[in-house]
Tab-separated table of C-alpha atoms in Angstrom:
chain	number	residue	atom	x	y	z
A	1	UNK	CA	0.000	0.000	0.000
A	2	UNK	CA	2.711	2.970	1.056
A	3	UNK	CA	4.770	3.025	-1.960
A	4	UNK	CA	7.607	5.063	-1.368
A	5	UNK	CA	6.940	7.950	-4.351
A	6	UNK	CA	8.667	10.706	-2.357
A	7	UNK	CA	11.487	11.469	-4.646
A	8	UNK	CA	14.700	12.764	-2.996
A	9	UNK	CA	18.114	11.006	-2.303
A	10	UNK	CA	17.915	7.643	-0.261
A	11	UNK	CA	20.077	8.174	2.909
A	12	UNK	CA	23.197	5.964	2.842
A	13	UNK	CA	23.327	2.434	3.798
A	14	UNK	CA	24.822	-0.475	3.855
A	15	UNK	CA	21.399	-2.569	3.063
A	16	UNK	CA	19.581	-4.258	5.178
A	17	UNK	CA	15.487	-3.744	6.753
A	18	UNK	CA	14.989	0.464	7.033
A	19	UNK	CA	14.083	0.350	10.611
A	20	UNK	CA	17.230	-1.514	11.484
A	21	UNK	CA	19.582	1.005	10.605
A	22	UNK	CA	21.138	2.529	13.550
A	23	UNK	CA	22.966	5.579	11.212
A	24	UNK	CA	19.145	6.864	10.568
A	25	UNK	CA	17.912	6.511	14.448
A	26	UNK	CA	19.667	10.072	14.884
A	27	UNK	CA	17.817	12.214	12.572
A	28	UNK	CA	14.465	10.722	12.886
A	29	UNK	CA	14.944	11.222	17.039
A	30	UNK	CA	15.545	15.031	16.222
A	31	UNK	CA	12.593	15.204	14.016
A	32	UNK	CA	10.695	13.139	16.176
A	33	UNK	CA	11.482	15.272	18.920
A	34	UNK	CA	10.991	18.663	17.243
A	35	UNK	CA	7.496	17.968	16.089
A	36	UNK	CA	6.214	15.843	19.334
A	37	UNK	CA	7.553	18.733	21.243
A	38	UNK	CA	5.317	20.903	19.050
A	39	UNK	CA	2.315	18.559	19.089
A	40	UNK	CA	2.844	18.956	23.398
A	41	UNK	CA	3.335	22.275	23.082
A	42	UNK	CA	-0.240	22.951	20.673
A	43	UNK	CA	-1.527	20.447	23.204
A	44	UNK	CA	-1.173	21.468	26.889
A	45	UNK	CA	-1.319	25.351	25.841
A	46	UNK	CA	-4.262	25.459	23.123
A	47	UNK	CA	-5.763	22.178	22.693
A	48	UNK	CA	-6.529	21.015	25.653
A	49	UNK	CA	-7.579	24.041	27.626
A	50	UNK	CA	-9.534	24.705	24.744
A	51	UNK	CA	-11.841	22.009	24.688
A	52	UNK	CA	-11.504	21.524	28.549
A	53	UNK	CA	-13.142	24.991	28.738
A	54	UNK	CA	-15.425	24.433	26.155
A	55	UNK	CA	-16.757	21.002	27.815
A	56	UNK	CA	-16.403	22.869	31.433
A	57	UNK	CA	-18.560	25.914	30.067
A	58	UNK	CA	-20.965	23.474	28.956
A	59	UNK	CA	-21.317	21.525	31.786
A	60	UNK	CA	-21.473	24.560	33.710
A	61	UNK	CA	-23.970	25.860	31.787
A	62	UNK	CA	-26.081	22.705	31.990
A	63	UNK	CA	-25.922	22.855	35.922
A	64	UNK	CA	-26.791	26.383	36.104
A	65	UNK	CA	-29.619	25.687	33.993
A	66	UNK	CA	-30.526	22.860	35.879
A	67	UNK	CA	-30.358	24.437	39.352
A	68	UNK	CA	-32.391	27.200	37.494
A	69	UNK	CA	-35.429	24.903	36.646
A	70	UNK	CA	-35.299	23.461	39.804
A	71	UNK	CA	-35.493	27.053	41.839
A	72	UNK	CA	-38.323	27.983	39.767
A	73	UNK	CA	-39.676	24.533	39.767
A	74	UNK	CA	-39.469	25.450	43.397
A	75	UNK	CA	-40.983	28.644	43.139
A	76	UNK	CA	-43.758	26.838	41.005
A	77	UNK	CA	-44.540	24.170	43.915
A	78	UNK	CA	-44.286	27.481	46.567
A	79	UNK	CA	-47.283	29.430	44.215
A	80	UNK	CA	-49.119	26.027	44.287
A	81	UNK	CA	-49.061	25.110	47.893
A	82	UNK	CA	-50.020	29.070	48.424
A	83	UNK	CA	-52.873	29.147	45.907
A	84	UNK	CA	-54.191	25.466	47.676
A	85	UNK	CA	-54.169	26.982	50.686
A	86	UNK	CA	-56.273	29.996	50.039
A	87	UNK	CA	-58.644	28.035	48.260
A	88	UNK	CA	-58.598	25.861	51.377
A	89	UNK	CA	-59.536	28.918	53.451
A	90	UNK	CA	-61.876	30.463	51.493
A	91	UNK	CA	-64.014	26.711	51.157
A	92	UNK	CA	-63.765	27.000	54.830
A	93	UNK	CA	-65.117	30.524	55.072
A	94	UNK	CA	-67.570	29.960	52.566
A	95	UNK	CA	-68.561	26.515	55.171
A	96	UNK	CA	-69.029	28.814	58.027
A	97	UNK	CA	-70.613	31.251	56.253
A	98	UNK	CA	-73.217	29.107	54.640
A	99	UNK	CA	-73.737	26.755	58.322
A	100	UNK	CA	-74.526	30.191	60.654
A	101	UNK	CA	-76.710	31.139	57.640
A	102	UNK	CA	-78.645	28.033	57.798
A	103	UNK	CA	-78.800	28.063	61.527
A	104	UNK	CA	-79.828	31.259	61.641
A	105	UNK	CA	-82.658	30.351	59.250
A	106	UNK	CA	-83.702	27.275	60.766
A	107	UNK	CA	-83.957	29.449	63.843
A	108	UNK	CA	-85.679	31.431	63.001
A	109	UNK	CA	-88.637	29.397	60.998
A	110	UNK	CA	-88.653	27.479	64.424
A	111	UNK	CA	-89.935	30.318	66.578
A	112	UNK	CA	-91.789	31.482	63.559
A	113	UNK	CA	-93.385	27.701	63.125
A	114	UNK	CA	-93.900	27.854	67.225
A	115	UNK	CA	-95.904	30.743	67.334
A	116	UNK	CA	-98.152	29.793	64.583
A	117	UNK	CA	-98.554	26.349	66.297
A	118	UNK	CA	-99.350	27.597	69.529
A	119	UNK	CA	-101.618	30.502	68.438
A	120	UNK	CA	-103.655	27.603	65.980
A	121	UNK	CA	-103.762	25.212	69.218
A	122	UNK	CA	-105.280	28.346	70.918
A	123	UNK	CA	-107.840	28.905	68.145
A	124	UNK	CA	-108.442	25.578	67.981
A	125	UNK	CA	-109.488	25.192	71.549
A	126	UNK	CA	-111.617	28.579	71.694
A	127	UNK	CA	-113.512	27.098	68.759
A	128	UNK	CA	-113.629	23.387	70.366
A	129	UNK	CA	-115.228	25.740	73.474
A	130	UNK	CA	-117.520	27.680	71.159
A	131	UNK	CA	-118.711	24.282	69.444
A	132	UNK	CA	-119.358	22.705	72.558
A	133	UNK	CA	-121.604	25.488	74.125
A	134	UNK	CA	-123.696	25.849	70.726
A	135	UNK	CA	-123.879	22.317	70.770
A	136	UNK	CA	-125.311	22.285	74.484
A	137	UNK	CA	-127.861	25.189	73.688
A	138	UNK	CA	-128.847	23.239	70.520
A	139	UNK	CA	-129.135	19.989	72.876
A	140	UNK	CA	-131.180	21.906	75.212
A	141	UNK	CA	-133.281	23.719	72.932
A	142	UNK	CA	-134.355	19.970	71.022
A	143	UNK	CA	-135.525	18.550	74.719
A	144	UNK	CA	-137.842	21.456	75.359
A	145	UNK	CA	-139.268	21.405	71.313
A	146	UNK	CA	-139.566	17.676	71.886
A	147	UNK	CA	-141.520	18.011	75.200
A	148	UNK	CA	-143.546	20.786	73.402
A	149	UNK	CA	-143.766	17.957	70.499
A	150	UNK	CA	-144.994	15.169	72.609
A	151	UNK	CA	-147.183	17.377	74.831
A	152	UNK	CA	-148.642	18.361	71.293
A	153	UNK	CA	-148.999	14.856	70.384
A	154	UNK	CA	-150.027	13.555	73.303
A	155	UNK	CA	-152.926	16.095	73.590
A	156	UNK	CA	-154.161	15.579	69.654
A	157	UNK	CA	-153.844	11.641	69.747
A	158	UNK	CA	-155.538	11.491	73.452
A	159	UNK	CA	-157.409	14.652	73.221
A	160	UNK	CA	-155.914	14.980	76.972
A	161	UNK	CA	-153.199	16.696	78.652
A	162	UNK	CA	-150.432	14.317	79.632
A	163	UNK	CA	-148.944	15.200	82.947
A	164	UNK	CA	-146.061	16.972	82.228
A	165	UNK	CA	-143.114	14.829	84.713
A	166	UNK	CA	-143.987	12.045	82.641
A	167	UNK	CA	-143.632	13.756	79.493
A	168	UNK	CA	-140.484	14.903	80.236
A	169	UNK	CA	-138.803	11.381	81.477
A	170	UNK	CA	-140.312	9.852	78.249
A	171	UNK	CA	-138.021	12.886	76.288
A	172	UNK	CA	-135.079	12.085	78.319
A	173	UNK	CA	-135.193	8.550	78.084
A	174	UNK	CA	-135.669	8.982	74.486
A	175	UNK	CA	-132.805	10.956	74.228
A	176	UNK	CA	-130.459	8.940	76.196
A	177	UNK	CA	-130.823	6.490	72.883
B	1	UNK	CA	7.928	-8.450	-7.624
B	2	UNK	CA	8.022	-4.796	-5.933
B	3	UNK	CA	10.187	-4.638	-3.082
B	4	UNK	CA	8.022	-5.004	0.207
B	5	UNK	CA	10.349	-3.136	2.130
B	6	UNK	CA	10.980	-0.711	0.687
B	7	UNK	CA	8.237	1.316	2.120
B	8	UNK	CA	10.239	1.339	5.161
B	9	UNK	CA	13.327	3.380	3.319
B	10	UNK	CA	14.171	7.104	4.524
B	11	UNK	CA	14.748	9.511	1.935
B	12	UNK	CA	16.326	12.442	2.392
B	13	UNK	CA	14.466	15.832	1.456
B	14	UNK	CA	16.632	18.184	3.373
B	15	UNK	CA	20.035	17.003	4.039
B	16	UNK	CA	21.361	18.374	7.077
B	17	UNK	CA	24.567	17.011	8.919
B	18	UNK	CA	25.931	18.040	12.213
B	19	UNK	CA	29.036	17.145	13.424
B	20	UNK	CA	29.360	14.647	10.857
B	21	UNK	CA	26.167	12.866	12.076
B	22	UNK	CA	23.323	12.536	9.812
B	23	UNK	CA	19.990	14.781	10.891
B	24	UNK	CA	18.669	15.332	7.528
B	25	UNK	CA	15.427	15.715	7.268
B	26	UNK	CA	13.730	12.688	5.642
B	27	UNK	CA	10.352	11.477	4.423
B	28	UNK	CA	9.667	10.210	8.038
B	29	UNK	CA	10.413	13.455	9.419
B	30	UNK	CA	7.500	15.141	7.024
B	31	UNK	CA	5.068	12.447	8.006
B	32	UNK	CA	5.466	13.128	11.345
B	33	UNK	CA	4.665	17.111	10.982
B	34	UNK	CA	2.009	16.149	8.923
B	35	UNK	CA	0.592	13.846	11.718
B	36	UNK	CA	1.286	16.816	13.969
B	37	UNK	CA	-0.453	18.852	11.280
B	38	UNK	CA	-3.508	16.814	10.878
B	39	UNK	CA	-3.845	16.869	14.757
B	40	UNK	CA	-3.510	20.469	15.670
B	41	UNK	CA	-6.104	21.084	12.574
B	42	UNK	CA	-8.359	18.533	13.706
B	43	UNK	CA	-8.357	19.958	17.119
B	44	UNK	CA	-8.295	23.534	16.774
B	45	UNK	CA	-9.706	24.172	13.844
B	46	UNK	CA	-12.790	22.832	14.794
B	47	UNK	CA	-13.049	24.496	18.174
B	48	UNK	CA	-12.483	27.896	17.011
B	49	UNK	CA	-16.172	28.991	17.474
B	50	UNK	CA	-15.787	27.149	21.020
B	51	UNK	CA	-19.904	26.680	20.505
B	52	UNK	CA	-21.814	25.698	23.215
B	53	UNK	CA	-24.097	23.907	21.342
B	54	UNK	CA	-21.440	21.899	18.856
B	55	UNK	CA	-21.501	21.202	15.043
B	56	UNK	CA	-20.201	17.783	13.681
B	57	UNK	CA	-16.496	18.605	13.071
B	58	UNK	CA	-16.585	19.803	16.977
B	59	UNK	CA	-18.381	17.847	17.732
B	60	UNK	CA	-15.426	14.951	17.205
B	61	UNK	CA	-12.839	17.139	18.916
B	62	UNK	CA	-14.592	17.079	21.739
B	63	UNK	CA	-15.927	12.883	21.284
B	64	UNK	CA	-11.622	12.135	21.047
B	65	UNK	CA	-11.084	14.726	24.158
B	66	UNK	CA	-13.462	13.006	26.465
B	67	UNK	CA	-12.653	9.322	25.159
B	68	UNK	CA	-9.070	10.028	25.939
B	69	UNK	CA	-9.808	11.964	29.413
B	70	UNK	CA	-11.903	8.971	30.037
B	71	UNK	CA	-9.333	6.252	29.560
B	72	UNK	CA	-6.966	8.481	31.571
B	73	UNK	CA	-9.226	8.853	34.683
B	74	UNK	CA	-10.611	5.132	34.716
B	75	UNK	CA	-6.835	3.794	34.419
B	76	UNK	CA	-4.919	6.324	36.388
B	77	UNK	CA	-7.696	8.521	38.251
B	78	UNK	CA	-8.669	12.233	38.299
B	79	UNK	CA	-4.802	12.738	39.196
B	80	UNK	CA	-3.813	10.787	35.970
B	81	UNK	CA	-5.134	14.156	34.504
B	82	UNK	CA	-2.014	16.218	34.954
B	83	UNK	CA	-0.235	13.877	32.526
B	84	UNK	CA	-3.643	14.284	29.968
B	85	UNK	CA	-1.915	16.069	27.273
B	86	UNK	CA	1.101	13.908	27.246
B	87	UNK	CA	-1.146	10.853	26.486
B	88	UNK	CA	-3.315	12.776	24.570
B	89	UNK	CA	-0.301	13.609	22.169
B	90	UNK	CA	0.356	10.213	22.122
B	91	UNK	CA	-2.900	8.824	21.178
B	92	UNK	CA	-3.014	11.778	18.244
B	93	UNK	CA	0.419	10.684	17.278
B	94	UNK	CA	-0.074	7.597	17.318
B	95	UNK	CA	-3.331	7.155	15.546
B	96	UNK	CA	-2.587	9.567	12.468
B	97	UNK	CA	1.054	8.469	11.990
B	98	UNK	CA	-0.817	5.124	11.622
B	99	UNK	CA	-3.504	6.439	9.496
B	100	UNK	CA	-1.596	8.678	7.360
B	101	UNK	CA	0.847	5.329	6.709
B	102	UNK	CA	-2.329	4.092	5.344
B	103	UNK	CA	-2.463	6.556	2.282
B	104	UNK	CA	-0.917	4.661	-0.423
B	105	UNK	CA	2.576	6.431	-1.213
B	106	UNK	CA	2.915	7.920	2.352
B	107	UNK	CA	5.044	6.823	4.515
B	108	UNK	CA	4.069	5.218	7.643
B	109	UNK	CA	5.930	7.117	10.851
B	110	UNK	CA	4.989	4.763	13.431
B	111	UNK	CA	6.606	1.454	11.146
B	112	UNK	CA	10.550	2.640	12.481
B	113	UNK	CA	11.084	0.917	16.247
B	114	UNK	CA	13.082	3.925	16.923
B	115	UNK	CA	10.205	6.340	17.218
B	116	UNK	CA	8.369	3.831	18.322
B	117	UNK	CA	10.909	3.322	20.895
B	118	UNK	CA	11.073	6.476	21.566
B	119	UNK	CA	7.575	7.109	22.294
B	120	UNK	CA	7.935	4.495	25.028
B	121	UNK	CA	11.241	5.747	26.656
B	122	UNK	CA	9.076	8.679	27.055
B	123	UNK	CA	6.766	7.078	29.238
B	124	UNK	CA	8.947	5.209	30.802
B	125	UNK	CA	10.805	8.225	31.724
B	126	UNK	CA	8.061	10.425	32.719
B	127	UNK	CA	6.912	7.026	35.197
B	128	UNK	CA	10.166	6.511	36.775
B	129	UNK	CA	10.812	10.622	36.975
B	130	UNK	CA	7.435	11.628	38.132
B	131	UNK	CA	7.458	8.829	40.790
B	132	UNK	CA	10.531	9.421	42.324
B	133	UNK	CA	9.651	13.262	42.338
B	134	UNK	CA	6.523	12.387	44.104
B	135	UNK	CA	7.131	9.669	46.164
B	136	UNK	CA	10.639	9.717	46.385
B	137	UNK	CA	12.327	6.518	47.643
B	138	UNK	CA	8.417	4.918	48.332
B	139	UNK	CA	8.195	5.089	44.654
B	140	UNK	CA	10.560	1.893	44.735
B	141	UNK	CA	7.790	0.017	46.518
B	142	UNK	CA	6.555	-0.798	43.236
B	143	UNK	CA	8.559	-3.304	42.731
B	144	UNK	CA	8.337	-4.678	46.404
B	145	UNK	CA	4.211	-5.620	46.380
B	146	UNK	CA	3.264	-5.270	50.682
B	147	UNK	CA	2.339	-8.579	52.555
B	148	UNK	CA	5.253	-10.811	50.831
B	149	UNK	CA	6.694	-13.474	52.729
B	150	UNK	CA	10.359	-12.079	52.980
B	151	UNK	CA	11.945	-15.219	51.944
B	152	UNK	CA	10.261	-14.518	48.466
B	153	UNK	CA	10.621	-11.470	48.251
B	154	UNK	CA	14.171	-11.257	46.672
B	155	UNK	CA	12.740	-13.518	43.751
B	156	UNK	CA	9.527	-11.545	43.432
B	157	UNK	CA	11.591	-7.794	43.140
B	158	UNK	CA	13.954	-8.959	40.372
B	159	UNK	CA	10.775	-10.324	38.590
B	160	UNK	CA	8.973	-6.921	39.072
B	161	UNK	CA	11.792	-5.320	37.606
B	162	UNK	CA	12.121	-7.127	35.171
B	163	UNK	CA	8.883	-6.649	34.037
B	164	UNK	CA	8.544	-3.395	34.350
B	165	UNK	CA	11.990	-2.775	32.445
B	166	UNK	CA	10.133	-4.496	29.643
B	167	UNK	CA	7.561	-2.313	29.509
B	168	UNK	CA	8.685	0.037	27.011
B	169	UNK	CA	10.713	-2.901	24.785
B	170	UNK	CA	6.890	-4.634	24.632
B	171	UNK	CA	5.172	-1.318	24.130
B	172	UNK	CA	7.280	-0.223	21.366
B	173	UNK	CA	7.854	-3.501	19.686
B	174	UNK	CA	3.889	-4.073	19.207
B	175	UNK	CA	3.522	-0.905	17.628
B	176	UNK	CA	6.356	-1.372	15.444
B	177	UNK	CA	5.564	-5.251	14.714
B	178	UNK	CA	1.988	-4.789	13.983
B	179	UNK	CA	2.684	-1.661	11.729
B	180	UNK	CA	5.315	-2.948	9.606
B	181	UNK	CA	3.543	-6.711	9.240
B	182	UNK	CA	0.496	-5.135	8.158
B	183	UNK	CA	2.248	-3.082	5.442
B	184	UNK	CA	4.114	-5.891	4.367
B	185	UNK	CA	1.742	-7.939	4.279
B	186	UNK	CA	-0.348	-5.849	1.796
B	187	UNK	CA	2.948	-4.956	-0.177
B	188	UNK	CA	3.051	-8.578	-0.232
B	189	UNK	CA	-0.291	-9.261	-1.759
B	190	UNK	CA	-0.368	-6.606	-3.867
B	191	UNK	CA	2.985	-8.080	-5.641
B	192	UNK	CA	1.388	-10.927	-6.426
B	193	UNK	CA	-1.793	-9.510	-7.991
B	194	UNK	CA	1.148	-7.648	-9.894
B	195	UNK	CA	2.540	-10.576	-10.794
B	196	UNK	CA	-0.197	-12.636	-11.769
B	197	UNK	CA	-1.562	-10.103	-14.380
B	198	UNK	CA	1.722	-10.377	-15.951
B	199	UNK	CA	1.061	-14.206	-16.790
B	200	UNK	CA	-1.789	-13.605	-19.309
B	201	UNK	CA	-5.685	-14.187	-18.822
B	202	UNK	CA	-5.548	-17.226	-16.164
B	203	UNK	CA	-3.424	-14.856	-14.507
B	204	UNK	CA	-5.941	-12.341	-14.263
B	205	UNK	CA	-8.449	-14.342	-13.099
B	206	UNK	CA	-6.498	-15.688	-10.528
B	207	UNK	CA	-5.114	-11.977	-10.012
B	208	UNK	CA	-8.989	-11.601	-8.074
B	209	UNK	CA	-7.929	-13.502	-5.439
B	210	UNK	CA	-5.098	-11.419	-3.957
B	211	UNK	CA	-7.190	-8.093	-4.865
B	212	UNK	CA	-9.940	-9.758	-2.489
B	213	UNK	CA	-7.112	-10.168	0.018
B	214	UNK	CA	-5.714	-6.749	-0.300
B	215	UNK	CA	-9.223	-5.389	0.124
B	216	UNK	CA	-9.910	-7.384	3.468
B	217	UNK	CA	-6.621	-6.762	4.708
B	218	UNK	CA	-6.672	-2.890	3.990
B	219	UNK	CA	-9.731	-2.894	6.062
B	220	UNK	CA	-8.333	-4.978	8.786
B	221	UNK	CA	-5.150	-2.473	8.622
B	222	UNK	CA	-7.382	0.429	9.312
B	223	UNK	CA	-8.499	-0.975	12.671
B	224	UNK	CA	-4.936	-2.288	13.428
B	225	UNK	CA	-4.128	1.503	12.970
B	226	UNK	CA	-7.069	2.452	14.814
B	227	UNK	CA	-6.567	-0.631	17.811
B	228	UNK	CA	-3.048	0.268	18.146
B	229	UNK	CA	-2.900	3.878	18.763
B	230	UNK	CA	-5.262	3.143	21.100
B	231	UNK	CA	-3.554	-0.194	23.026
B	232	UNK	CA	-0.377	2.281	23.238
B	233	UNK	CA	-2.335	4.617	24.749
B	234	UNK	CA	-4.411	2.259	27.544
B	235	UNK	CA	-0.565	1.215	28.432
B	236	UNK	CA	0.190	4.596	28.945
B	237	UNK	CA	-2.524	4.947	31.035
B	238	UNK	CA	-1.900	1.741	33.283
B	239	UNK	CA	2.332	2.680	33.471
B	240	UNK	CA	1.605	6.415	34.461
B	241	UNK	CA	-0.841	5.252	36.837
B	242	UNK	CA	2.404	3.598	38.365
B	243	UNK	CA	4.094	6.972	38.816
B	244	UNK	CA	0.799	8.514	40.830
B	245	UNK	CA	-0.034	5.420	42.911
B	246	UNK	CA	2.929	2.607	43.187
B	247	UNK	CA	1.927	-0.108	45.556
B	248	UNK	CA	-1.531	-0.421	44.314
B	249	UNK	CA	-2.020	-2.860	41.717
């Protein structure tokens, strides 16, 4: 593969395999030294602080960004828990609010629905009262129109006048049926 | 047949002696700036914008940064770091002087033991000098593991050093062996689909075979490129870890 085309004058030997020969060690250790001196040189003053700095800056950069996200990230979480609690409050207001309401209401139609009860128990006995005495005055009137009745009868079927204790029992007994 | 070594020959573009020693600059010596080249493009040029946000090309810059930071830290911990762009040159090195080798007609930088070599020593060195600057005399440890029976122990420390002295002869020699077998071996195969053609139509026919070969083999080579620069690199990882924390392993 690596045919030798470089023209120039082939350095002097006796023969013999190329890397063998001792008389050629001397100028390829100069050379050798001269440009892997100036491959360490390039190397440990541009090369590798170069690309050191460049990865460095990078990964730098990646862990400011990261500690970045994670602040706000933090920040985020802080706004959450904040907002969660205030919601939290105000459903509790909003609770309290609503249950002294409702007691208050329900308090209030209590001694409303009290009142009314007692006042319609009171008109309901006055009336009971009232029914009763009519119905005694109407129970006393019918005796005395059936005595009148059966002295009436008595009188027109007899064509007598029926003694009038007698009259009366017969009434009473009649309307004890 | 082509010769399938000679790939592997230096050429002189410059010629530059000093002191009657040869330092010319050579074919090898232009691969390697172009590795060095490719690498500093590859990296900086794509990281110019530095975007937060990056595009493809940066994209990769930043995918071979963190692959090699992460090899670094999981073999030699957040320490291991100081030594990133030492082993981050080496993997870059490494993986385009393999990958440039692999552009037919360029030369393959990593295919010569002595840079090879080199690239160990450097290790090696920056182990054994590091841990002694750190640890000072506790460095040697390393080669004394804690809880050994003492009558052992003698046995065990010239076996430690041992191995660890043969740490840079393996690590160099594998990169070295594995770069200059696969080019051979293609140079190899690609002389005979050479020479095959020249024998008339059976030839060519039969010429398919070694083509097929090449093909496979090319794509095995770009993972052997790939594999090694990064097995070179692991080492490095594991040896340096030696410098920040002898005793444990």
């Amino acid at each position: 593969m690596a045919t030798n085309t470089t023209t120039g004058t082939q350095v002097p030997s006796k023969g013999g395999f190329p890397a063998f020969k001792v008389e050629t060690f001397g100028s390829q250790l100069l050379w050798l030294a001269i440009a892997f001196g100036l491959l360490y040189y390039l190397m440990s003053r541009h090369i590798a602080p170069r690309i050191g700095g460049i990865l460095e800056e990078r990964s730098g950069r990646i862990a400011a960004d990261l500690a970045a996200a994670q602040s706000m990230k933090a920040e985020a979480d802080a706004a959450t828990a904040s907002y969660e609690k205030s919601l939290a409050e105000a459903r509790a207001n909003a609770q309290a609010i609503a249950a002294e309401t409702r007691a208050k209401i329900n308090g209030a139609s209590d001694s409303e629905r009290k009142s009314l009860e007692a006042k319609l128990a009171a008109d309901l006995s006055s009336s009971e009262a009232k029914i009763a005495e009519a119905r005694t005055a109407a129970m006393g009137n019918v005796r005395s129109i059936a005595v009148d009745a059966t002295h009436a009868i008595v009188e027109r079927l007899a064509g007598a006048k029926a003694e009038a204790a007698r009259v009366e029992a017969a009434v009473d007994a009649a309307l004890k049926h | 047949m082509a010769d399938p070594i000679k790939q592997f020959e230096l050429v002189h573009l410059v010629p530059l002696k000093i002191g009657g020693a040869d330092f010319g600059f050579t074919n090898s010596a232009l691969h390697m700036f172009i590795a060095v080249g490719v690498t500093a493009a590859f990296l900086l040029l794509t990281t110019t914008g530095r975007n937060l946000v990056p595009g493809r090309l940066q994209s990769m810059a930043e995918l071979s940064y963190e692959f090699i930071a992460g090899t670094v830290r999981q073999a030699a911990g957040t320490e291991g770091m100081k030594f990133f762009p030492l082993v981050f040159s080496i993997f870059m090195f490494v993986l385009f002087g393999n990958l440039i080798g692999m552009i037919p007609g360029a030369f393959t930088v990593t295919s010569h033991i002595i840079v090879t070599a080199a690239l160990a020593l450097l290790v090696i060195t920056t182990v054994i000098i590091y841990g002694i600057m750190k640890h000072g005399t506790h460095w040697f440890a390393l080669f004394a593991p804690a809880g050994l029976p003492k009558a052992i122990l003698p046995v065990i420390v010239v076996i430690e050093v041992i191995s660890f002295l043969s740490r840079p002869i393996s690590l160099s020699l594998r990169l070295f062996g594995n770069m200059t077998a696969g080019h051979i071996a293609l140079k190899v195969f690609a002389g005979f689909a050479v020479a095959m053609v020249g024998a008339g139509a059976v030839g060519i026919a039969g010429a398919t075979l070694p083509i097929f070969m090449i093909t496979a083999l090319t794509a095995f080579e770009f993972l052997v490129a790939v594999l090694q620069a990064y097995v070179f690199t692991i080492l490095t990882c594991i040896y340096l870890n030696d410098a920040l924390h002898p005793g444990h392993h």
